PDB file of C-alpha atoms in Angstrom:
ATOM      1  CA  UNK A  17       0.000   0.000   0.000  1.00 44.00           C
ATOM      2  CA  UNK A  18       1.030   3.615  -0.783  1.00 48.00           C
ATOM      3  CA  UNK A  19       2.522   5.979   2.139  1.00 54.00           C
ATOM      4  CA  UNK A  20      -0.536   8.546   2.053  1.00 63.00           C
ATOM      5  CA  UNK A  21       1.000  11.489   3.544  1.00 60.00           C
ATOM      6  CA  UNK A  22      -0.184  14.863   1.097  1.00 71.00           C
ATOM      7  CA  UNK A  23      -4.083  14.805  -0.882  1.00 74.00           C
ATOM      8  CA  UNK A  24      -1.767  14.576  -4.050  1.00 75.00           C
ATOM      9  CA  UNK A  25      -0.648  10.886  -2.443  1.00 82.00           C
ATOM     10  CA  UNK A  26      -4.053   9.832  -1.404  1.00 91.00           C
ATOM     11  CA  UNK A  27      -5.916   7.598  -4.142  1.00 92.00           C
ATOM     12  CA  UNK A  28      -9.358   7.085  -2.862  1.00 93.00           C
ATOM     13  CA  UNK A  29      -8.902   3.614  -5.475  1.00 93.00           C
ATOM     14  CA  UNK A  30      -6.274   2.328  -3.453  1.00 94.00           C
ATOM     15  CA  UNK A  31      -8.691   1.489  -0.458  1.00 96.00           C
ATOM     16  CA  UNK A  32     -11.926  -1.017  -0.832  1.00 97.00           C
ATOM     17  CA  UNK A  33     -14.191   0.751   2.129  1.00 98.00           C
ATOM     18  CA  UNK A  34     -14.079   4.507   3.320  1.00 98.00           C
ATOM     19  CA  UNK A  35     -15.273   4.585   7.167  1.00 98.00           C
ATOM     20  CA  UNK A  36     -17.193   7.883   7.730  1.00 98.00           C
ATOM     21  CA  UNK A  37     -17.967  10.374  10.892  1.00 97.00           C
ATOM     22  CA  UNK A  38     -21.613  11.905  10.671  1.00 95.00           C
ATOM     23  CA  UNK A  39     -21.562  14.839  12.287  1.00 89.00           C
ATOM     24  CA  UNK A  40     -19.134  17.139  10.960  1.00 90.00           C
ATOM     25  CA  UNK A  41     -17.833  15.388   8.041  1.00 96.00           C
ATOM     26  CA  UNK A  42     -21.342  13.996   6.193  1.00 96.00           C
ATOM     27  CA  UNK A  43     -24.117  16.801   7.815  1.00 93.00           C
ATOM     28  CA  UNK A  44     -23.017  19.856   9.521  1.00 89.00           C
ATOM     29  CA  UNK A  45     -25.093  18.584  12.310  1.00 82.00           C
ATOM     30  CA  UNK A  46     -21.988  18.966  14.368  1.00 76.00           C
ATOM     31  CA  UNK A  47     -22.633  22.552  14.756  1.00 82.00           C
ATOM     32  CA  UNK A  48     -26.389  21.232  16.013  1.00 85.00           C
ATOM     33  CA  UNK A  49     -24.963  19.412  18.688  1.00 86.00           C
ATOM     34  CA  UNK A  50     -22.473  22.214  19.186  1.00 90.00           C
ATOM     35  CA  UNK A  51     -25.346  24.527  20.176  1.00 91.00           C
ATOM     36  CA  UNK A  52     -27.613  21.400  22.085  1.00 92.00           C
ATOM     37  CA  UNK A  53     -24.516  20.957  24.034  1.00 95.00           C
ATOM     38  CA  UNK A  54     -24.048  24.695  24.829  1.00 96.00           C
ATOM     39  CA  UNK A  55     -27.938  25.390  25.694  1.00 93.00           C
ATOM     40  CA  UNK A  56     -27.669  22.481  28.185  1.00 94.00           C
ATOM     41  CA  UNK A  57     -24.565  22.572  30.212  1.00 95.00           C
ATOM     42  CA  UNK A  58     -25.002  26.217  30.193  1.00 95.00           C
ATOM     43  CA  UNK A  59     -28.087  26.065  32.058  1.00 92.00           C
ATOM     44  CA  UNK A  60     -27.111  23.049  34.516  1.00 93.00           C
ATOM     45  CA  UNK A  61     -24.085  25.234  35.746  1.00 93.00           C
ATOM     46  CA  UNK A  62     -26.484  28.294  36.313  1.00 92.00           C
ATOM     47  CA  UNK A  63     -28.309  25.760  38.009  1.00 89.00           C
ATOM     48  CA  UNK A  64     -26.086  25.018  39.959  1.00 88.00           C
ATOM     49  CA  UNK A  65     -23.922  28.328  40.731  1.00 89.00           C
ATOM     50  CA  UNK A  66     -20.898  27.360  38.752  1.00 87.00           C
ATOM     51  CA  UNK A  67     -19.138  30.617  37.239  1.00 87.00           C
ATOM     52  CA  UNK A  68     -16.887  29.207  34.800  1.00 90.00           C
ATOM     53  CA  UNK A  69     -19.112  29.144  31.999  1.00 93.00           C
ATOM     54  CA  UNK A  70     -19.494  26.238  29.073  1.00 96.00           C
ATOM     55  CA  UNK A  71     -17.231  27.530  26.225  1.00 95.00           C
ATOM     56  CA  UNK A  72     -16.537  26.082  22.250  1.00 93.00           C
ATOM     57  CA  UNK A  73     -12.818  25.115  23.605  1.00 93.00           C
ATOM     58  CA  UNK A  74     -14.721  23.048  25.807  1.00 95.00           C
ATOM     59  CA  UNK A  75     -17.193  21.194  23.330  1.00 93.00           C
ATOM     60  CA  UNK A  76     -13.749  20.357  21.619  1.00 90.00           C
ATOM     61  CA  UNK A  77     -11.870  19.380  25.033  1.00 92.00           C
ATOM     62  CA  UNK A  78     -14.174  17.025  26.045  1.00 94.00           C
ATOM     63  CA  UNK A  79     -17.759  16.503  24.275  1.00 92.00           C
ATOM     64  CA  UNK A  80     -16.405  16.696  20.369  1.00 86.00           C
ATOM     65  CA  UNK A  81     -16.751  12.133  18.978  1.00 81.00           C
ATOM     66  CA  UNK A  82     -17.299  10.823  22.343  1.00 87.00           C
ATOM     67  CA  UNK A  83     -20.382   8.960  23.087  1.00 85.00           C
ATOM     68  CA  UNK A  84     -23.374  11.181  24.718  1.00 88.00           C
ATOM     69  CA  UNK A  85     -22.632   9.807  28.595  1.00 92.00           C
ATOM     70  CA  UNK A  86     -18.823  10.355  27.929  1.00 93.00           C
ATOM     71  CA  UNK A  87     -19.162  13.562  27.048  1.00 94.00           C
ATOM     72  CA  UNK A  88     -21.340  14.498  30.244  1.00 96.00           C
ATOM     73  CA  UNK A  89     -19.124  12.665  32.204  1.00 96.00           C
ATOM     74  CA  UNK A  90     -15.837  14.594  31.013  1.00 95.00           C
ATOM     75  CA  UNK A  91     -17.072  17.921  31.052  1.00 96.00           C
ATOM     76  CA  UNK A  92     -18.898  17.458  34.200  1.00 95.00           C
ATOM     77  CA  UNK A  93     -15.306  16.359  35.700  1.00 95.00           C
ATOM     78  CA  UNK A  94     -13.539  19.281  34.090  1.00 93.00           C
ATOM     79  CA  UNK A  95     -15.634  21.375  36.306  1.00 90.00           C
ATOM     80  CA  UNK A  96     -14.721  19.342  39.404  1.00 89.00           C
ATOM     81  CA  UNK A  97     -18.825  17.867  39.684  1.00 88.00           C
ATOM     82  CA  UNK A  98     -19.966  14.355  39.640  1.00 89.00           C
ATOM     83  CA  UNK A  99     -23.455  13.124  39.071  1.00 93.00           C
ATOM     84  CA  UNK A 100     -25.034   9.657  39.162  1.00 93.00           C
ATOM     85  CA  UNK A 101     -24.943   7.583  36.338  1.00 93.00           C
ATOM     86  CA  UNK A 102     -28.630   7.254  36.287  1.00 91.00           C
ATOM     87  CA  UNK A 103     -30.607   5.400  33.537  1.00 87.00           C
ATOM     88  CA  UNK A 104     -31.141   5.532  29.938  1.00 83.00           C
ATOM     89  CA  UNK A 105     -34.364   6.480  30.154  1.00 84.00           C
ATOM     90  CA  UNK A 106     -34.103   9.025  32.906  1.00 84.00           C
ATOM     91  CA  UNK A 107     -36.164  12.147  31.554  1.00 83.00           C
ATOM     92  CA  UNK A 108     -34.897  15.444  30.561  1.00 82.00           C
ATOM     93  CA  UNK A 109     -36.667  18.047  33.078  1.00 84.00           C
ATOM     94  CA  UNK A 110     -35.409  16.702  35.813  1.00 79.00           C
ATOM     95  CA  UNK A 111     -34.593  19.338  39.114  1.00 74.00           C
ATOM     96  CA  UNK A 112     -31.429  20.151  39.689  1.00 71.00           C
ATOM     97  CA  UNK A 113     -30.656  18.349  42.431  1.00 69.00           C
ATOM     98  CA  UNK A 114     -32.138  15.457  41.172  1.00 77.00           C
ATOM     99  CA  UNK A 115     -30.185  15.187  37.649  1.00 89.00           C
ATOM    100  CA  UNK A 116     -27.906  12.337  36.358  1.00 93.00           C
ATOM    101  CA  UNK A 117     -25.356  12.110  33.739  1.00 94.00           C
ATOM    102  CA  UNK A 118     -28.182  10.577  31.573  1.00 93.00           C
ATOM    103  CA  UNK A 119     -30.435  12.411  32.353  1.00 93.00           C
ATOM    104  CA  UNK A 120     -28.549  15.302  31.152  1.00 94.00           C
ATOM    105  CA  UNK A 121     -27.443  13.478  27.799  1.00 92.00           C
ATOM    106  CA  UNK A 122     -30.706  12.872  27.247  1.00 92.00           C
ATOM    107  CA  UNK A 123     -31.535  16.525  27.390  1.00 93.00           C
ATOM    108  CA  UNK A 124     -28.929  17.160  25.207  1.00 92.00           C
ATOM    109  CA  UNK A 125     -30.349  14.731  22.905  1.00 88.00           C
ATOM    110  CA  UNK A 126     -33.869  16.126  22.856  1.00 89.00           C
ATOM    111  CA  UNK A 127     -32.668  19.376  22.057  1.00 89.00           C
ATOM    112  CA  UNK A 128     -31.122  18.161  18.987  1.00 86.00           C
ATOM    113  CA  UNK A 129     -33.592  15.998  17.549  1.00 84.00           C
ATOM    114  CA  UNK A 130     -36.233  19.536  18.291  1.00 85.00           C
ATOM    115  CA  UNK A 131     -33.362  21.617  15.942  1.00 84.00           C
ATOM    116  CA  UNK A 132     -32.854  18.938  13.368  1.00 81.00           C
ATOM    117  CA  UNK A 133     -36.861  18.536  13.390  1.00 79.00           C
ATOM    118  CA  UNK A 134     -37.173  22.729  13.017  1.00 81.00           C
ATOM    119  CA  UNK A 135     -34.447  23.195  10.925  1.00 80.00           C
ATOM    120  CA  UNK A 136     -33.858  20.108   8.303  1.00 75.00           C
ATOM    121  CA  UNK A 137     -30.486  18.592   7.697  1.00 84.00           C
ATOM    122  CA  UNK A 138     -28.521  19.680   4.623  1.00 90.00           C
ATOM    123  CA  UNK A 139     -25.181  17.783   3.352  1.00 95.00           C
ATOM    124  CA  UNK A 140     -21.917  19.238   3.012  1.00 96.00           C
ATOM    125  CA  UNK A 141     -21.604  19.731  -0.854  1.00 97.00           C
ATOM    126  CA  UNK A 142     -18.403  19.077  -0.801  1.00 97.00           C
ATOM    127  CA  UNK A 143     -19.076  15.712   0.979  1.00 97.00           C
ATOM    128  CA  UNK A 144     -21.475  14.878  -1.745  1.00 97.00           C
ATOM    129  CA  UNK A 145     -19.219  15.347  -4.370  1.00 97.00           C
ATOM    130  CA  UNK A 146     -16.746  13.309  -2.946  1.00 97.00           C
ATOM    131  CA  UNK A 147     -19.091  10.491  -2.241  1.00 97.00           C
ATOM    132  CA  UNK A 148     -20.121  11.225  -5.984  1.00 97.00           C
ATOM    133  CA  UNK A 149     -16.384  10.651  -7.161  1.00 96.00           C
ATOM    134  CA  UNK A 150     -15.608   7.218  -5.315  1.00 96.00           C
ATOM    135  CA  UNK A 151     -15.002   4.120  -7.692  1.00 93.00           C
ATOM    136  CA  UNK A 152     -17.975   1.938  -8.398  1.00 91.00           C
ATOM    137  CA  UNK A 153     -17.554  -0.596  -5.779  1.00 93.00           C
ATOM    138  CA  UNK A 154     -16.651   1.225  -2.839  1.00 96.00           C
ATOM    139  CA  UNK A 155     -17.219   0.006   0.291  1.00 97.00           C
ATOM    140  CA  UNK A 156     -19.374   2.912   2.616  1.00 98.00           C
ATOM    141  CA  UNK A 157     -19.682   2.795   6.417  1.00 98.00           C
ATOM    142  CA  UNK A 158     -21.206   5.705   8.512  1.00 98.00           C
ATOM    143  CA  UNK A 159     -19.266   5.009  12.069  1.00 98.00           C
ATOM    144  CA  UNK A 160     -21.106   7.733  14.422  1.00 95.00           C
ATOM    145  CA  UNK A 161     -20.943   8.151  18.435  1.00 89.00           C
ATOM    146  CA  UNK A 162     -24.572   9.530  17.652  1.00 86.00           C
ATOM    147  CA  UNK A 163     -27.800   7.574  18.162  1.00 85.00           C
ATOM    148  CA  UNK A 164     -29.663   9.669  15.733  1.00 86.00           C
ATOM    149  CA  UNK A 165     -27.409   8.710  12.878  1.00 91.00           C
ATOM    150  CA  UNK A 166     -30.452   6.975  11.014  1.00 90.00           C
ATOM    151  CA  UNK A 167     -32.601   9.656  11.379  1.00 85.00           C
ATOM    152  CA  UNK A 168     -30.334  12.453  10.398  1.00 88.00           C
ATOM    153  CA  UNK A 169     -29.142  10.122   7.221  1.00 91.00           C
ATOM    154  CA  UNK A 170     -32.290  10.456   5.948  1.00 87.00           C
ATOM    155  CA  UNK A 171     -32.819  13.551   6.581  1.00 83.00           C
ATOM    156  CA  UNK A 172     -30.154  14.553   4.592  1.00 89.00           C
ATOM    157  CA  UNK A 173     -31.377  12.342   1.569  1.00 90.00           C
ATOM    158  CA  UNK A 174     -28.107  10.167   1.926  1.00 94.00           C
ATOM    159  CA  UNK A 175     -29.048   6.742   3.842  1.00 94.00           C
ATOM    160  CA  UNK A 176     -28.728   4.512   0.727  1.00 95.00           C
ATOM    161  CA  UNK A 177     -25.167   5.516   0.180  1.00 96.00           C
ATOM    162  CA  UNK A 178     -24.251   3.920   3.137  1.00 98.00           C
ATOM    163  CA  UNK A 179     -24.243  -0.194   3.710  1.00 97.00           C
ATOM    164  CA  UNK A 180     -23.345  -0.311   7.165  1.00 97.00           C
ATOM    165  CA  UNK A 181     -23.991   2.107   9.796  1.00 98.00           C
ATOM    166  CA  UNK A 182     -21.896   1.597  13.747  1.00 98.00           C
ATOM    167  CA  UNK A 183     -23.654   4.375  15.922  1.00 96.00           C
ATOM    168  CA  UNK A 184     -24.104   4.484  19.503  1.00 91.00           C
ATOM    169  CA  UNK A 185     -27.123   2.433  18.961  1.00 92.00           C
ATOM    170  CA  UNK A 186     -25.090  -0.331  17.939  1.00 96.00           C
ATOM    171  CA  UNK A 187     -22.002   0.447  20.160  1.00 94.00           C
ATOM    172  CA  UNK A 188     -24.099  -0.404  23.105  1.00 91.00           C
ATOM    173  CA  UNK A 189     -25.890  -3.462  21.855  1.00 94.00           C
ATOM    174  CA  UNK A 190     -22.860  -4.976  21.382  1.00 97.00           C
ATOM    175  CA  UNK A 191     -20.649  -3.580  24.374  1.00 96.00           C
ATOM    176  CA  UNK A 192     -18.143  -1.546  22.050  1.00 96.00           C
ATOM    177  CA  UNK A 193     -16.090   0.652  23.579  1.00 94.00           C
ATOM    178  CA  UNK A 194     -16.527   5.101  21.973  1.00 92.00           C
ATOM    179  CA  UNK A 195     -13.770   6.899  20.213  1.00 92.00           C
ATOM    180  CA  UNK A 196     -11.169   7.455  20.811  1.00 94.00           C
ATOM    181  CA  UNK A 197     -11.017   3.476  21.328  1.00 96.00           C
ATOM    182  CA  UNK A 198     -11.017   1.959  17.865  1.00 97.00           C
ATOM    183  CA  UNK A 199     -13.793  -0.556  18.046  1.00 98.00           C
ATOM    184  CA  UNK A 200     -16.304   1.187  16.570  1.00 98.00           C
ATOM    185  CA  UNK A 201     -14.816   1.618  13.201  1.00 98.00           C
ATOM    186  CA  UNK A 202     -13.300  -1.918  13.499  1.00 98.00           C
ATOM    187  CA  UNK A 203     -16.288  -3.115  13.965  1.00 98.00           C
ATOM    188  CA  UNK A 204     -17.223  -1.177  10.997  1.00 98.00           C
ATOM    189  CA  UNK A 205     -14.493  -2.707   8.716  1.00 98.00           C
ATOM    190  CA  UNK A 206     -15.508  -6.406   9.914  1.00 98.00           C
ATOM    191  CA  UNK A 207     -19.268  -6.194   9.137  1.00 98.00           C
ATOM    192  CA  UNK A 208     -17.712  -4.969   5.560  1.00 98.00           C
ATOM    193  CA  UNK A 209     -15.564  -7.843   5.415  1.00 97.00           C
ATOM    194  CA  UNK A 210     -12.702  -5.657   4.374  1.00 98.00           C
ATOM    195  CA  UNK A 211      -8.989  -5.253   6.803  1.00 97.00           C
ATOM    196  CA  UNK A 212      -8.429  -2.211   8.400  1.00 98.00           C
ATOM    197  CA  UNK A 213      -4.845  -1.402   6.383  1.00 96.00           C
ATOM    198  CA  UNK A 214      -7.606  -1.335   3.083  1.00 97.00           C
ATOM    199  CA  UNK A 215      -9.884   1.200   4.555  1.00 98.00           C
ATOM    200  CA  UNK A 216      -9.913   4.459   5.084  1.00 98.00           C
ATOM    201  CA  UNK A 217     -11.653   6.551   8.099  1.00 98.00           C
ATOM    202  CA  UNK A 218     -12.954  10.148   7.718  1.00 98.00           C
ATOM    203  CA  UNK A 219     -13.432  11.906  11.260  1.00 97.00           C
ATOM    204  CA  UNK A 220     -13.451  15.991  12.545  1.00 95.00           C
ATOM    205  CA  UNK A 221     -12.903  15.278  16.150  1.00 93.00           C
ATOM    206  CA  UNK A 222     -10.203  14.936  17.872  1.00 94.00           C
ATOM    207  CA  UNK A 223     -11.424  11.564  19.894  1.00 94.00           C
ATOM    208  CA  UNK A 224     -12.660   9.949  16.309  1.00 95.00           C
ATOM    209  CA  UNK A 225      -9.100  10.570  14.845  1.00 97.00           C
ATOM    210  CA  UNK A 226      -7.313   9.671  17.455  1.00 97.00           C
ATOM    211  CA  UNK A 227      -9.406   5.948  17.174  1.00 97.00           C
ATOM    212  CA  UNK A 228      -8.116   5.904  13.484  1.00 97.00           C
ATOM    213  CA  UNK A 229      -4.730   6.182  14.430  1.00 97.00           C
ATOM    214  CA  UNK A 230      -5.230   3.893  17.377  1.00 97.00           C
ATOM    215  CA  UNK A 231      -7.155   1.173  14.991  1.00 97.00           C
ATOM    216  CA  UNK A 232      -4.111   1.386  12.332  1.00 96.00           C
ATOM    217  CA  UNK A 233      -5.912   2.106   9.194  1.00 97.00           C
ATOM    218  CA  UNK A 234      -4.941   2.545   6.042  1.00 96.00           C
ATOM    219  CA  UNK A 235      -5.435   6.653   6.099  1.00 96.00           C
ATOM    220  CA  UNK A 236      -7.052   8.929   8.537  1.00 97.00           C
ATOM    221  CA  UNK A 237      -8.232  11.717   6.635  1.00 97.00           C
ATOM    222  CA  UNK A 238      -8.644  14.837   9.452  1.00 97.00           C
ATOM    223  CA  UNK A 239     -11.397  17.557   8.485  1.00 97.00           C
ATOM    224  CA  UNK A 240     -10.809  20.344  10.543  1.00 96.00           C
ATOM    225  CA  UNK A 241     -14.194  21.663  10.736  1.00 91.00           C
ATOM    226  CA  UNK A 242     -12.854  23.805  13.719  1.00 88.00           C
ATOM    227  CA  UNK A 243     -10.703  21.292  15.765  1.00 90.00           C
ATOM    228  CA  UNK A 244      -8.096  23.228  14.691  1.00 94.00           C
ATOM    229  CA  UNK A 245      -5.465  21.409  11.908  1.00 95.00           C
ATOM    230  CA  UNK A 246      -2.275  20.990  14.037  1.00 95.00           C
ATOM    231  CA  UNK A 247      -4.995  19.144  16.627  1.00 95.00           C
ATOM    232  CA  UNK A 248      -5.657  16.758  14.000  1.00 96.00           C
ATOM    233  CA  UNK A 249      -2.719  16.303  13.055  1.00 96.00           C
ATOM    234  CA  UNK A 250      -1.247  15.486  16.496  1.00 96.00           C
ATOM    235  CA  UNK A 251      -3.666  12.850  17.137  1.00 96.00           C
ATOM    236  CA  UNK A 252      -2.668  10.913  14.251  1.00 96.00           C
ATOM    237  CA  UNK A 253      -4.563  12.348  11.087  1.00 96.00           C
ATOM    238  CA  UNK A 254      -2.568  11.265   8.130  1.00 94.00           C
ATOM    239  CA  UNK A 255      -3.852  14.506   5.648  1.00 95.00           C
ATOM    240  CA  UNK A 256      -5.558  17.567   7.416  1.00 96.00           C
ATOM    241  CA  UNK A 257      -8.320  19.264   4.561  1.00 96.00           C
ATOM    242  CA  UNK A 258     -11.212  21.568   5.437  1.00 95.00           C
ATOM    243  CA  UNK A 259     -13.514  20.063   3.460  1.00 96.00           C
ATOM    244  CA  UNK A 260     -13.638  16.578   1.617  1.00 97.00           C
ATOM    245  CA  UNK A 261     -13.683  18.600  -1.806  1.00 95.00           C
ATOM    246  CA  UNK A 262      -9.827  19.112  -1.818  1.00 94.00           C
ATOM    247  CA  UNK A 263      -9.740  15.583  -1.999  1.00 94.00           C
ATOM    248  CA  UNK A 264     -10.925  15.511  -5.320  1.00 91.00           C
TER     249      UNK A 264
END
């Protein structure tokens, strides 16, 4: 296999499956959950008195790829507070003092699905024309720490492009560890019966790219969609672009 170190070096023909992120790299529902997350933690720390206030820096630091309850549980310890773990199904308007770290991720999550449902979910054009370009034959996964991945596929018009999807549904069904461990998009590469070293993974977070690096595939392709490039790059992205057009 080619070293795949510059987008002039990267031939999207060398690899049989191309593993993708959702949010931020298919849908620009990143910047969705970007504001979900915001609206939420910024209330539960007026709630509770906290002055540091939820920033962007943070959503990168410690939300950005991880799986919902992860990325409760690391901001909330950023801060210095612990919650119980709670229950999935632990509902969203809790009191204060009575909230979990699931209940909060599922207030998170209902906030999203109510701005996806408002607002629609449009592609990345540049994302489309990439998918457009890939050799007949290619081999599409959507690995997502989201459990709305379905729904916001469809949304966007783009669920039959995709023969395999690994989202947080699935990750906890069958016990697999979130980014930044790798199992996800191995798990990915398995159910698409092709090896790691022949696919490729696509990822704007930090935590997914890192995963990628830490799963030894073929080519991480980092889009810094605001992760900041050198980030990216640090964590193991083998090409930094800002959008999946440059690929072309």
């Amino acid at each position: 296999m080619a070293i795949v170190s510059t987008t002039e070096s990267f031939q999207p023909a060398e690899f049989s499956a191309h593993l993708f992120d959702l949010d931020g790299v298919i849908t620009p529902t990143a910047e969705v959950h970007m504001r979900a997350w915001d609206q939420m933690f910024s209330d539960f720390l007026t709630s509770r008195d906290i002055a540091e206030p939820y920033t962007d820096q943070d959503y990168f630091d410690h939300v950005d790829g991880r799986p919902r309850y992860d990325g409760v549980r690391a901001f909330l310890l950023s801060r210095g507070n612990e919650l119980p773990e709670g229950e999935d199904g632990d509902p969203v308007d809790q009191p204060p003092g009575a909230e979990t770290v699931r209940g909060l991720g599922n207030r998170k999550n209902e906030q999203v699905l109510s701005l996806i449902r408002d607002e629609g979910v449009e592609p990345y054009p540049g994302t489309v024309a990439y998918l457009d370009s890939l050799p007949s034959g290619a081999r599409l996964a959507i690995v997502s720490s989201s459990r709305n991945a379905e729904e916001v596929l469809t949304g966007a018009g783009l669920r039959d492009r995709f023969e395999i999807i690994v989202d947080g549904n699935v990750a906890a069904a069958e016990g697999l560890p979130g980014k930044p461990a790798p199992d996800t998009f191995v798990r990915a590469a398995q159910q698409l019966g092709v090896e790691v070293t022949d696919s490729v993974v696509y990822e704007d977070a930090v935590s997914g790219v890192r995963a990628g690096a830490a799963g030894e595939f073929g080519a991480v392709i980092g889009v810094d969609r605001g992760a900041g490039a050198t980030a990216l790059r640090d964590a193991g992205a083998t090409i930094v672009v800002q959008d999946l057009e440059e690929l072309l």
